[in-house]
Tab-separated table of C-alpha atoms in Angstrom:
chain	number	residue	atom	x	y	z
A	1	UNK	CA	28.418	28.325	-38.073
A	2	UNK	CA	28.488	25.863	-35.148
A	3	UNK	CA	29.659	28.568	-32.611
A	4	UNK	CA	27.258	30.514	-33.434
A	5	UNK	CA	24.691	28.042	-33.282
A	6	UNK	CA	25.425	26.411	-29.666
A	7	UNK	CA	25.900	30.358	-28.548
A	8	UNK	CA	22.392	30.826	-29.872
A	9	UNK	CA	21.132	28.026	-28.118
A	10	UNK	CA	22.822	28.950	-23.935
A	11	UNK	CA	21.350	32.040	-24.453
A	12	UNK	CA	18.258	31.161	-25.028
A	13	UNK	CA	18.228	28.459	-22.530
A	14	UNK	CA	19.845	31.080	-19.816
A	15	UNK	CA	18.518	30.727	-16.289
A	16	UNK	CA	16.710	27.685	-17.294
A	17	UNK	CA	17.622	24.205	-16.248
A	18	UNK	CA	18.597	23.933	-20.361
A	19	UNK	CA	17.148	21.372	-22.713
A	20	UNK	CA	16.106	17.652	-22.105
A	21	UNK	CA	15.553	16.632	-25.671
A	22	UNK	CA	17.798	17.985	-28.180
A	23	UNK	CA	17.497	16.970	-32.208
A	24	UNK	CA	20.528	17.318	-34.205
A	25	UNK	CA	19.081	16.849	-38.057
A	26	UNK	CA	21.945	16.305	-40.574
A	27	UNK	CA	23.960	15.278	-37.755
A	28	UNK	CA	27.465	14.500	-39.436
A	29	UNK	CA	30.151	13.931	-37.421
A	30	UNK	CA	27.851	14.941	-34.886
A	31	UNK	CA	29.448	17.902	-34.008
A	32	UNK	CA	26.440	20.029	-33.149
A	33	UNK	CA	24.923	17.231	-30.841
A	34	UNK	CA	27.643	16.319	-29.286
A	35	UNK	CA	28.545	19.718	-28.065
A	36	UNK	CA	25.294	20.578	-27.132
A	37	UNK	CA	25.146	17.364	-24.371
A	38	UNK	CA	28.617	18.573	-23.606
A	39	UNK	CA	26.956	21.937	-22.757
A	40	UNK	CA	24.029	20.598	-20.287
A	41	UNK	CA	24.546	17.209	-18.914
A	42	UNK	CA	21.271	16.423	-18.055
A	43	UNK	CA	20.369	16.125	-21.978
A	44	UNK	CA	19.819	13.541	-24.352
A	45	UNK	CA	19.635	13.699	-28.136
A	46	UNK	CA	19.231	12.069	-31.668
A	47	UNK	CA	21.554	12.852	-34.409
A	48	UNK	CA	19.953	12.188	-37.578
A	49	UNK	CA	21.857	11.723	-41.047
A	50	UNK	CA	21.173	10.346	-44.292
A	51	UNK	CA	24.883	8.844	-44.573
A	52	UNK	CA	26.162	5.962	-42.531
A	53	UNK	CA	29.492	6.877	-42.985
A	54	UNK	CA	28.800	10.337	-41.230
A	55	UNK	CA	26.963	8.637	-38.509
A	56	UNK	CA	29.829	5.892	-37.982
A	57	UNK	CA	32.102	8.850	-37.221
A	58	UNK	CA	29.404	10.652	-35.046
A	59	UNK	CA	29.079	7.353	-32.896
A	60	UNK	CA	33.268	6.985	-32.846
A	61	UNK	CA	32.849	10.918	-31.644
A	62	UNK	CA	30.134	10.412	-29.042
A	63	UNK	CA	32.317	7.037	-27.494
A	64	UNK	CA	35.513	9.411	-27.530
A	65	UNK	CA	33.620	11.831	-25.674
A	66	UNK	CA	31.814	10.048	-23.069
A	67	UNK	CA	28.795	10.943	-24.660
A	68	UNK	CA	27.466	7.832	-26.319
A	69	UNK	CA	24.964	6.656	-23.360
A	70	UNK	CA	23.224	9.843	-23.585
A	71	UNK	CA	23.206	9.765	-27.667
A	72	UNK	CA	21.230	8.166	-30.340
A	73	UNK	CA	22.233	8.609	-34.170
A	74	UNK	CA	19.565	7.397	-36.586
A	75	UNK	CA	20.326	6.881	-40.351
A	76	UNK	CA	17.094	9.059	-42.251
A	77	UNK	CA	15.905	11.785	-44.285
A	78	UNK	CA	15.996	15.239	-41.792
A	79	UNK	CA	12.949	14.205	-39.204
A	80	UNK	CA	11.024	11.917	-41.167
A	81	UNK	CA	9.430	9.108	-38.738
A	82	UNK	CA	9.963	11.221	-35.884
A	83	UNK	CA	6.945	11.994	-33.799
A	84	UNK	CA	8.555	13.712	-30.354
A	85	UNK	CA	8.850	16.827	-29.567
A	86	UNK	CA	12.307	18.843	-28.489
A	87	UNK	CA	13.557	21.429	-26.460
A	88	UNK	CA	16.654	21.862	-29.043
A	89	UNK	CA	16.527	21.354	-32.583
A	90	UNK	CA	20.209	21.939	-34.220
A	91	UNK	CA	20.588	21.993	-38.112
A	92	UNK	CA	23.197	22.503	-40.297
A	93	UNK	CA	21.416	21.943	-43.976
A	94	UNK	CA	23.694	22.530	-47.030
A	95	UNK	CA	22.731	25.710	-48.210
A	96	UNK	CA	24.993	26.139	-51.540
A	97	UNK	CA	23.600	27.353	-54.550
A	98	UNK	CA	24.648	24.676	-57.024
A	99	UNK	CA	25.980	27.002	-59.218
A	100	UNK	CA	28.409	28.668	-56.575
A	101	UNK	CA	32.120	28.870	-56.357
A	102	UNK	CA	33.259	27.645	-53.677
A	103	UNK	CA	36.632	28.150	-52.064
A	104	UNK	CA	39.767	26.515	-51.606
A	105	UNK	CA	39.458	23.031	-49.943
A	106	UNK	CA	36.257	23.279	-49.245
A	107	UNK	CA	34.976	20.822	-51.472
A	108	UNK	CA	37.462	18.308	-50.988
A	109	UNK	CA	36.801	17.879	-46.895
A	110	UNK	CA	32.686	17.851	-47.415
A	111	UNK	CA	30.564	15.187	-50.305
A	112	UNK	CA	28.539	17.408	-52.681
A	113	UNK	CA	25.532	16.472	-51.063
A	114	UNK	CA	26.337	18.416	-47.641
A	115	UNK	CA	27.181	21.563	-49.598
A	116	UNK	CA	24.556	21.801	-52.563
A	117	UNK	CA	21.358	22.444	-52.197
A	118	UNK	CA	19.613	23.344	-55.230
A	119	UNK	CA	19.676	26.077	-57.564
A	120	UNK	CA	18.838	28.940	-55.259
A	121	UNK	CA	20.776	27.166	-51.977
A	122	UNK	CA	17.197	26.888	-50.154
A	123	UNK	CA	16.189	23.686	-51.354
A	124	UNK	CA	16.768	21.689	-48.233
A	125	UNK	CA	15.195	24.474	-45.927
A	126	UNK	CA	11.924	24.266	-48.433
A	127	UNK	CA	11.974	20.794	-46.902
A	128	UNK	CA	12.862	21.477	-43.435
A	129	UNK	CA	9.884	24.072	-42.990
A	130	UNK	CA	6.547	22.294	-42.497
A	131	UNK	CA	8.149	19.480	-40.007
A	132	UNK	CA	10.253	21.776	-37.764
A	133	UNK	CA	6.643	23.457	-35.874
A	134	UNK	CA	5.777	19.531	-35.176
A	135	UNK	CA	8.698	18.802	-33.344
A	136	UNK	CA	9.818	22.588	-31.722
A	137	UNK	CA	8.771	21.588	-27.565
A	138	UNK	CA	6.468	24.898	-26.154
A	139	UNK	CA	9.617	27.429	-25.036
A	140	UNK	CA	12.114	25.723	-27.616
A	141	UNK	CA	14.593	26.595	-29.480
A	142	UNK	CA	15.114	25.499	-33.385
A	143	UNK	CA	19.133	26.963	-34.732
A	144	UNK	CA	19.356	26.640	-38.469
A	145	UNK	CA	22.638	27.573	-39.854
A	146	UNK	CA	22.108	29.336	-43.307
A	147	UNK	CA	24.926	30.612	-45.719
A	148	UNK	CA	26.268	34.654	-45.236
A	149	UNK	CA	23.484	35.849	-47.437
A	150	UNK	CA	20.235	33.870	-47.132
A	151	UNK	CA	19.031	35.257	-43.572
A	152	UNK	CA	15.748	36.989	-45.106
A	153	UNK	CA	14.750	34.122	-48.015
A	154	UNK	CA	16.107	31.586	-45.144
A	155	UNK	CA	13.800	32.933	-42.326
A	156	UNK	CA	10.555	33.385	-44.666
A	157	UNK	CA	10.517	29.873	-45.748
A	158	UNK	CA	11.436	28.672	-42.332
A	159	UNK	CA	8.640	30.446	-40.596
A	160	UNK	CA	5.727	29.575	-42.895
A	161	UNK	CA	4.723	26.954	-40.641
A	162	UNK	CA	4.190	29.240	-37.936
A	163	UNK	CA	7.303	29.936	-35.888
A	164	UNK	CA	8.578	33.103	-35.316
A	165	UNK	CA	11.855	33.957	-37.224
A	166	UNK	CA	14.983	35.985	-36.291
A	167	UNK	CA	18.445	35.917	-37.375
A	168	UNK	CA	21.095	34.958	-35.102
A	169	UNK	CA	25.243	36.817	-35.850
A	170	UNK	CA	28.213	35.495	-35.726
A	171	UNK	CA	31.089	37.178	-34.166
A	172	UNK	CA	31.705	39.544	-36.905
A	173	UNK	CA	28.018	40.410	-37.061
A	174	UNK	CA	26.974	38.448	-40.003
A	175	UNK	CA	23.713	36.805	-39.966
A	176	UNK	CA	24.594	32.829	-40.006
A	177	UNK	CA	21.733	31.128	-38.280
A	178	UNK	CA	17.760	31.585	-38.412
A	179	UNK	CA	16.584	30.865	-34.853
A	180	UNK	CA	12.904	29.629	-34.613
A	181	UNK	CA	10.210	29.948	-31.421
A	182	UNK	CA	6.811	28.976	-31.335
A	183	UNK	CA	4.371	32.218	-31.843
């Protein structure tokens, strides 16, 4: 989940003057961004989405904020046509099996296409995999939020292109995010 996500990402960034560049891929409301230049105000970030409407919200959220100088949200397809490199990559992918039952409300506050992600619920991370190594910075920090029971299929497609892989807990000790390094 987002907690655990951001939580992931201060303690890896502990004692460290934090990131500069932060990604934010599937951006949304930009949630994940937004709290992450919240966290260290030296930062800047993209927010990338594939859905205007998400990324009209995420620019309403960043002006409500203050945040909106230091953010950029870019309508696209996960990192596609990006060629920097970042400190902090955030990621919340859907990561639904498409034949799963979800539970009450859920599917009426998020569009099928946030939720689903193939048959198996690793499609998007498939996708994800060979372009997160070309954009992790040296000493960064990639967060991928997964679902409560994809943190070893989740972390062996994710570090095929060479990061290292290690699940990160939420409060009640389940594994909810893969967090990537460079080897």
């Amino acid at each position: 989940d987002s907690e655990t996500l951001i939580a992931a990402a201060v303690e890896h960034f502990a004692g460290t003057p934090g990131p500069r560049r932060i990604l934010d891929l599937g951006t949304g409301p930009g949630t994940l961004l937004l709290a992450a230049l919240d966290e260290w105000p030296k930062a800047t970030g993209i927010g990338v989405d594939s859905s205007e409407a998400a990324l009209t919200y995420a620019r309403r959220n960043a002006v409500r904020l203050g945040l909106d100088a230091r953010a950029e949200f870019r309508i696209g397809d996960w990192a596609q046509g990006i060629d920097e490199r970042f400190d902090l990559i955030l990621c919340n992918p859907p990561y639904v099996a498409a034949s799963a039952q979800l539970g009450p409300g859920v599917a009426d506050f998020e569009p099928p296409e946030a939720l689903f992600a193939g048959p198996d619920g690793l499609e998007e991370y498939r996708r994800l995999a060979p372009q997160l190594p070309h954009l992790l910075a040296p000493g960064g920090l990639a967060a991928i939020e997964i679902g409560f029971d994809q943190a070893d299929s989740a972390a062996a497609l994710l570090a095929q292109g060479g990061l290292a892989a290690r699940p990160a807990h939420d409060l009640a000790g389940r594994p909810r995010a893969i967090l990537l390094t460079a080897c």
